[in-house]
Amino acid sequence: MSEVSGRQIFKAKTKEAFVIKIIGELLANTLTHSQFTINNNGIFLFQANEPENQLVEISLYKEAFGSNFKCIKDINFLINSTTLYKLLKNIKKKDSISITITENEDDESMTLGICVEPPDNNNKLTTNIRIASYQPTIMEPICGYENPVVMSGKEFQGTKNLQHSSDTMFIQSKGEYIKFSVCDDDRHDRKLEVGNIDDEDNRDCSLYSKTFKTAHITSLCKCAGQSQSIHIYLNDDLPLKIKMKAGGLGDISVYIKSLEMIADEADEDFLNLNTKKETEQEYYETQSNNNWDELQENSKLNNVTELEDEKSSMPAKPKRGRQKKILA
């Protein structure tokens, strides 16, 4: 890797470069900028997209890198997601990757270094790019899920066959049964089913039925290819949670709001906005009335004062009495 002036504060290397590439593609499809935290436990990201209808959680653990992980201080940095994916786009399945972060001597910025190494160690490609630090916001974990529906990564990848049929996808689940279905313009239903809804174990379970954007589901197919099993958590009051392995490096979880949840939140925001406007209008009307009453009261006081001033400025009337006759 080419030399970069400054103090190297992080370095990691893994043979699972292709997993890093798949993560980069997921981030490019979901987030405008990716905010990473690196510490002595690993590499982490927990961030919602700008419309706040998806949330991505990535945990790549220190132990998965073996002795090839060194971090001398906690680091919080952000990078344009599209730019990051461009640096990873040409990675092949058997490539290795080295990642470094260096503190620059001239200013407080940092440099991210990415070196992609083919299996034969020839034609290494090294790229260095400036990155910015950021102040992380504390986000509470989403809790309340019960036992997930478990399916294989290969089964989940079957959802990509539904992606061109419709922009919306219906997900229904009962117990260990789950169905992904779409309806195209010709009213033809296409579906992917895992399990049997009529199994005895599923009879007493409640039915989950929600609608999602098709792209939010099918965009996870490449990530699913790096995981033997996919855990899908369903709760009527929470976003859909899809959890999988990031190869041998860690975990990926994506939380996706249903279209019903998005619509309910929009209605609630609209109601809150109207309530706020009504409250503000009532406040200004009250203030206006109070100001008007005060103005009228001041006007009365001013009129009384003016009358008193007028009286005091008038010449005194002569006193009535006997007048003496002046003789010529």
Coordinates of C-alpha atoms in Angstrom, one line a residue:
M1 CA 0.0 0.0 0.0
S2 CA 1.3 3.4 -0.9
E3 CA 2.6 5.6 1.9
V4 CA 0.4 8.2 3.4
S5 CA 1.9 10.8 5.7
G6 CA 0.5 10.9 9.2
R7 CA -0.3 8.5 12.0
Q8 CA -2.0 5.2 11.1
I9 CA -4.8 4.7 13.7
F10 CA -6.5 1.7 12.1
K11 CA -5.6 -1.3 10.0
A12 CA -7.5 -4.5 9.1
K13 CA -7.1 -7.2 6.5
T14 CA -9.4 -10.0 5.4
K15 CA -9.7 -12.5 2.6
E16 CA -13.4 -11.9 2.4
A17 CA -13.1 -8.8 0.2
F18 CA -16.2 -9.9 -1.7
V19 CA -18.3 -9.6 1.4
I20 CA -17.1 -6.0 1.9
K21 CA -18.1 -5.3 -1.7
I22 CA -21.6 -6.6 -1.2
I23 CA -21.9 -4.5 2.0
G24 CA -20.8 -1.5 -0.1
E25 CA -23.5 -2.1 -2.7
L26 CA -26.1 -2.4 0.0
L27 CA -25.1 0.9 1.5
A28 CA -25.0 2.6 -1.9
N29 CA -28.6 1.4 -2.5
T30 CA -29.8 2.6 0.9
L31 CA -27.8 5.5 2.3
T32 CA -26.5 8.7 0.8
H33 CA -23.7 8.8 3.3
S34 CA -22.5 6.0 5.5
Q35 CA -21.5 6.7 9.1
F36 CA -19.1 4.1 10.5
T37 CA -17.8 3.6 14.0
I38 CA -14.6 1.7 14.5
N39 CA -13.3 0.7 18.0
N40 CA -11.5 -2.2 19.6
N41 CA -14.6 -4.4 19.2
G42 CA -14.9 -4.1 15.4
I43 CA -16.5 -2.0 12.6
F44 CA -20.1 -0.9 13.1
L45 CA -22.9 1.0 11.4
F46 CA -26.4 1.7 12.7
Q47 CA -28.2 4.2 10.5
A48 CA -31.5 5.1 8.9
N49 CA -31.9 6.4 5.4
E50 CA -33.1 9.9 4.7
P51 CA -36.9 9.1 4.3
E52 CA -36.5 7.0 7.4
N53 CA -38.2 3.9 5.9
Q54 CA -35.2 1.7 6.2
L55 CA -32.5 1.2 8.8
V56 CA -29.3 -0.7 8.3
E57 CA -27.3 -2.3 11.1
I58 CA -23.9 -3.8 10.3
S59 CA -21.5 -5.4 12.8
L60 CA -18.1 -6.7 11.7
Y61 CA -16.4 -8.2 14.7
K62 CA -12.7 -7.8 15.6
E63 CA -12.3 -11.6 16.1
A64 CA -13.3 -12.3 12.5
F65 CA -10.2 -10.5 11.3
G66 CA -7.9 -12.5 13.6
S67 CA -4.5 -10.8 14.2
N68 CA -5.1 -8.5 11.2
F69 CA -7.1 -5.9 13.2
K70 CA -5.5 -3.0 14.9
C71 CA -7.3 0.1 16.2
I72 CA -5.5 2.4 18.5
K73 CA -8.4 4.9 19.2
D74 CA -12.1 5.1 18.6
I75 CA -13.0 6.4 15.1
N76 CA -16.2 7.9 13.8
F77 CA -16.2 8.8 10.1
L78 CA -18.6 9.2 7.2
I79 CA -18.2 8.7 3.5
N80 CA -20.4 9.1 0.5
S81 CA -21.9 5.7 -0.1
T82 CA -21.7 5.8 -3.9
T83 CA -18.0 6.8 -3.7
L84 CA -17.3 3.9 -1.3
Y85 CA -19.0 1.4 -3.6
K86 CA -17.0 2.6 -6.6
L87 CA -13.8 1.8 -4.7
L88 CA -15.1 -1.8 -4.1
K89 CA -17.0 -2.4 -7.3
N90 CA -14.2 -4.4 -9.2
I91 CA -13.5 -6.8 -6.3
K92 CA -13.6 -10.5 -7.3
K93 CA -14.6 -13.4 -5.1
K94 CA -11.1 -14.6 -4.2
D95 CA -9.6 -11.2 -3.6
S96 CA -8.3 -9.9 -0.3
I97 CA -8.6 -6.4 1.1
S98 CA -6.6 -4.2 3.4
I99 CA -8.2 -1.2 5.0
T100 CA -6.3 1.6 6.8
I101 CA -7.2 5.0 8.3
T102 CA -4.5 7.6 8.8
E103 CA -4.7 10.9 10.7
N104 CA -3.3 13.7 8.5
E105 CA -0.6 15.9 9.9
D106 CA -1.7 19.1 8.2
D107 CA -5.2 19.2 9.5
E108 CA -7.7 17.2 11.5
S109 CA -8.9 15.2 8.5
M110 CA -8.3 11.5 8.0
T111 CA -7.4 9.4 5.0
L112 CA -9.1 6.0 4.2
G113 CA -6.8 3.6 2.3
I114 CA -8.2 0.6 0.5
C115 CA -5.9 -2.0 -1.1
V116 CA -7.4 -4.8 -3.1
E117 CA -5.1 -7.8 -3.6
P118 CA -5.7 -10.6 -6.1
P119 CA -4.9 -14.2 -5.0
D120 CA -1.5 -14.1 -6.8
N121 CA -0.5 -10.9 -5.0
N122 CA 0.0 -9.2 -8.4
N123 CA -1.6 -6.0 -9.7
K124 CA -2.5 -4.6 -6.3
L125 CA -4.9 -1.7 -6.5
T126 CA -4.5 1.0 -3.8
T127 CA -6.8 4.0 -3.4
N128 CA -6.6 6.7 -0.8
I129 CA -9.5 9.1 -0.1
R130 CA -10.1 11.8 2.4
I131 CA -12.8 11.2 4.9
A132 CA -14.5 13.4 7.5
S133 CA -15.2 12.7 11.2
Y134 CA -18.7 13.1 12.6
Q135 CA -20.4 13.2 16.0
P136 CA -22.4 10.0 16.3
T137 CA -26.0 10.2 17.6
I138 CA -27.2 7.6 20.1
M139 CA -30.0 5.4 18.6
E140 CA -32.0 3.1 20.7
P141 CA -32.2 -0.5 19.5
I142 CA -35.5 -1.7 18.2
C143 CA -36.9 -4.3 20.6
G144 CA -40.1 -6.3 20.8
Y145 CA -39.6 -9.1 18.2
E146 CA -40.4 -12.7 19.0
N147 CA -39.1 -15.9 17.3
P148 CA -38.2 -15.3 13.6
V149 CA -39.2 -17.2 10.5
V150 CA -36.0 -19.0 9.3
M151 CA -35.2 -19.7 5.7
S152 CA -32.1 -20.5 3.8
G153 CA -30.1 -17.8 1.9
K154 CA -30.8 -19.6 -1.3
E155 CA -34.6 -19.6 -0.7
F156 CA -34.6 -15.9 0.1
Q157 CA -32.7 -15.2 -3.2
G158 CA -35.8 -16.6 -5.0
T159 CA -37.5 -13.3 -4.3
K160 CA -35.4 -11.7 -7.0
N161 CA -37.6 -13.5 -9.5
L162 CA -40.5 -11.2 -8.4
Q163 CA -38.7 -7.9 -8.7
H164 CA -39.9 -7.0 -12.3
S165 CA -43.5 -7.9 -11.8
S166 CA -44.6 -5.1 -9.5
D167 CA -43.4 -2.2 -7.4
T168 CA -45.2 -3.6 -4.3
M169 CA -44.8 -6.9 -2.6
F170 CA -47.1 -8.6 -0.1
I171 CA -45.7 -10.6 2.7
Q172 CA -47.8 -13.0 4.7
S173 CA -46.7 -15.2 7.5
K174 CA -48.2 -17.6 10.0
G175 CA -45.9 -19.5 12.4
E176 CA -43.1 -21.0 10.3
Y177 CA -44.8 -20.3 7.0
I178 CA -44.0 -17.2 4.9
K179 CA -45.2 -16.1 1.5
F180 CA -43.8 -13.3 -0.8
S181 CA -46.2 -12.4 -3.6
V182 CA -46.6 -9.8 -6.3
C183 CA -49.3 -9.0 -8.9
D184 CA -48.3 -7.8 -12.3
D185 CA -50.2 -5.5 -14.7
D186 CA -52.0 -8.5 -16.2
R187 CA -53.3 -9.5 -12.8
H188 CA -51.1 -12.5 -12.7
D189 CA -50.0 -13.5 -9.2
R190 CA -46.4 -14.7 -8.6
K191 CA -45.4 -15.9 -5.3
L192 CA -42.6 -17.6 -3.3
E193 CA -43.7 -19.7 -0.4
V194 CA -41.6 -21.3 2.4
G195 CA -43.3 -23.8 4.7
N196 CA -46.9 -24.9 4.9
I197 CA -49.6 -22.6 6.3
D198 CA -51.8 -25.6 7.1
D199 CA -49.2 -27.3 9.4
E200 CA -50.6 -28.1 12.8
D201 CA -47.9 -26.0 14.5
N202 CA -49.1 -22.9 12.6
R203 CA -52.8 -23.2 13.2
D204 CA -52.9 -21.2 16.5
C205 CA -50.5 -18.5 15.2
S206 CA -51.8 -15.1 14.2
L207 CA -51.6 -14.1 10.6
Y208 CA -49.1 -11.3 9.6
S209 CA -50.0 -9.5 6.3
K210 CA -48.2 -6.3 5.2
T211 CA -47.2 -4.6 1.9
F212 CA -43.7 -3.4 1.1
K213 CA -41.7 -1.8 -1.7
T214 CA -40.4 -4.7 -3.8
A215 CA -37.0 -3.2 -4.2
H216 CA -36.5 -3.0 -0.4
I217 CA -36.8 -6.8 -0.3
T218 CA -35.1 -7.9 -3.5
S219 CA -32.1 -5.5 -2.9
L220 CA -31.0 -7.9 -0.1
C221 CA -30.6 -10.9 -2.4
K222 CA -26.9 -10.5 -2.9
C223 CA -26.3 -10.1 0.9
A224 CA -28.4 -13.3 1.4
G225 CA -26.0 -15.1 -0.9
Q226 CA -23.3 -14.7 1.7
S227 CA -25.4 -16.2 4.5
Q228 CA -26.5 -19.8 5.0
S229 CA -29.7 -18.8 6.8
I230 CA -32.0 -15.7 6.9
H231 CA -33.9 -14.8 10.0
I232 CA -37.1 -12.7 9.3
Y233 CA -38.7 -11.0 12.3
L234 CA -42.4 -9.9 12.0
N235 CA -44.4 -7.7 14.3
D236 CA -47.5 -5.7 13.3
D237 CA -46.3 -2.7 15.3
L238 CA -42.6 -2.8 14.2
P239 CA -40.7 -2.6 11.0
L240 CA -39.9 -5.9 9.2
K241 CA -36.4 -7.1 10.4
I242 CA -34.3 -9.2 8.1
K243 CA -31.1 -10.5 9.7
M244 CA -28.3 -12.5 8.0
K245 CA -24.6 -13.2 8.3
A246 CA -22.0 -11.0 6.6
G247 CA -20.0 -14.0 5.4
G248 CA -17.7 -14.9 8.3
L249 CA -17.1 -11.3 9.3
G250 CA -20.3 -10.5 11.3
D251 CA -24.0 -9.7 11.0
I252 CA -26.2 -7.6 8.8
S253 CA -29.7 -6.5 9.9
V254 CA -32.1 -4.4 7.8
Y255 CA -35.3 -2.9 9.2
I256 CA -38.0 -2.1 6.6
K257 CA -41.2 -0.2 7.3
S258 CA -44.3 -1.5 5.6
L259 CA -46.4 0.8 3.3
E260 CA -49.1 0.7 5.9
M261 CA -46.8 1.9 8.6
I262 CA -45.5 4.7 6.4
A263 CA -49.1 5.8 5.6
D264 CA -50.1 5.7 9.3
E265 CA -47.0 7.8 10.3
A266 CA -47.8 10.3 7.5
D267 CA -51.4 10.7 8.7
E268 CA -50.1 11.1 12.3
D269 CA -47.6 13.8 11.1
F270 CA -50.4 15.6 9.2
L271 CA -52.7 15.5 12.2
N272 CA -49.9 16.8 14.5
L273 CA -49.1 19.5 12.0
N274 CA -52.8 20.6 11.9
T275 CA -53.0 20.5 15.7
K276 CA -49.9 22.6 15.9
K277 CA -51.3 25.1 13.4
E278 CA -54.6 25.3 15.3
T279 CA -52.7 25.8 18.6
E280 CA -50.6 28.5 17.0
Q281 CA -53.7 30.2 15.5
E282 CA -55.5 30.1 18.9
Y283 CA -52.4 31.6 20.5
Y284 CA -52.2 34.4 18.0
E285 CA -55.9 35.1 18.2
T286 CA -55.7 35.3 22.0
Q287 CA -52.7 37.6 21.8
S288 CA -54.5 39.7 19.2
N289 CA -57.6 40.0 21.4
N290 CA -55.5 40.8 24.4
N291 CA -53.6 43.4 22.5
W292 CA -56.9 44.9 21.2
D293 CA -58.4 45.0 24.7
E294 CA -55.2 46.6 26.0
L295 CA -55.3 49.1 23.1
Q296 CA -58.9 50.1 23.9
E297 CA -58.1 50.4 27.6
N298 CA -55.1 52.6 26.8
S299 CA -57.2 54.6 24.4
K300 CA -59.8 55.3 27.2
L301 CA -57.1 56.3 29.6
N302 CA -55.6 58.6 27.0
N303 CA -58.9 60.2 26.3
V304 CA -59.5 60.9 30.0
T305 CA -56.0 62.3 30.3
E306 CA -56.5 64.5 27.3
L307 CA -59.8 65.9 28.7
E308 CA -58.1 66.7 32.0
D309 CA -55.2 68.4 30.1
E310 CA -57.7 70.5 28.1
K311 CA -59.5 71.5 31.3
S312 CA -56.3 72.6 33.0
S313 CA -55.2 74.7 30.0
M314 CA -58.5 76.7 29.7
P315 CA -58.5 80.3 31.2
A316 CA -60.3 80.6 34.5
K317 CA -63.8 82.1 34.5
P318 CA -64.3 85.5 36.1
K319 CA -65.8 85.6 39.6
R320 CA -69.3 87.0 39.9
G321 CA -69.8 90.0 42.4
R322 CA -70.8 93.7 42.7
Q323 CA -69.0 96.1 40.4
K324 CA -68.2 99.7 41.4
K325 CA -69.6 102.5 39.1
I326 CA -66.8 104.6 37.6
L327 CA -67.7 108.3 37.5
A328 CA -66.6 110.4 34.7

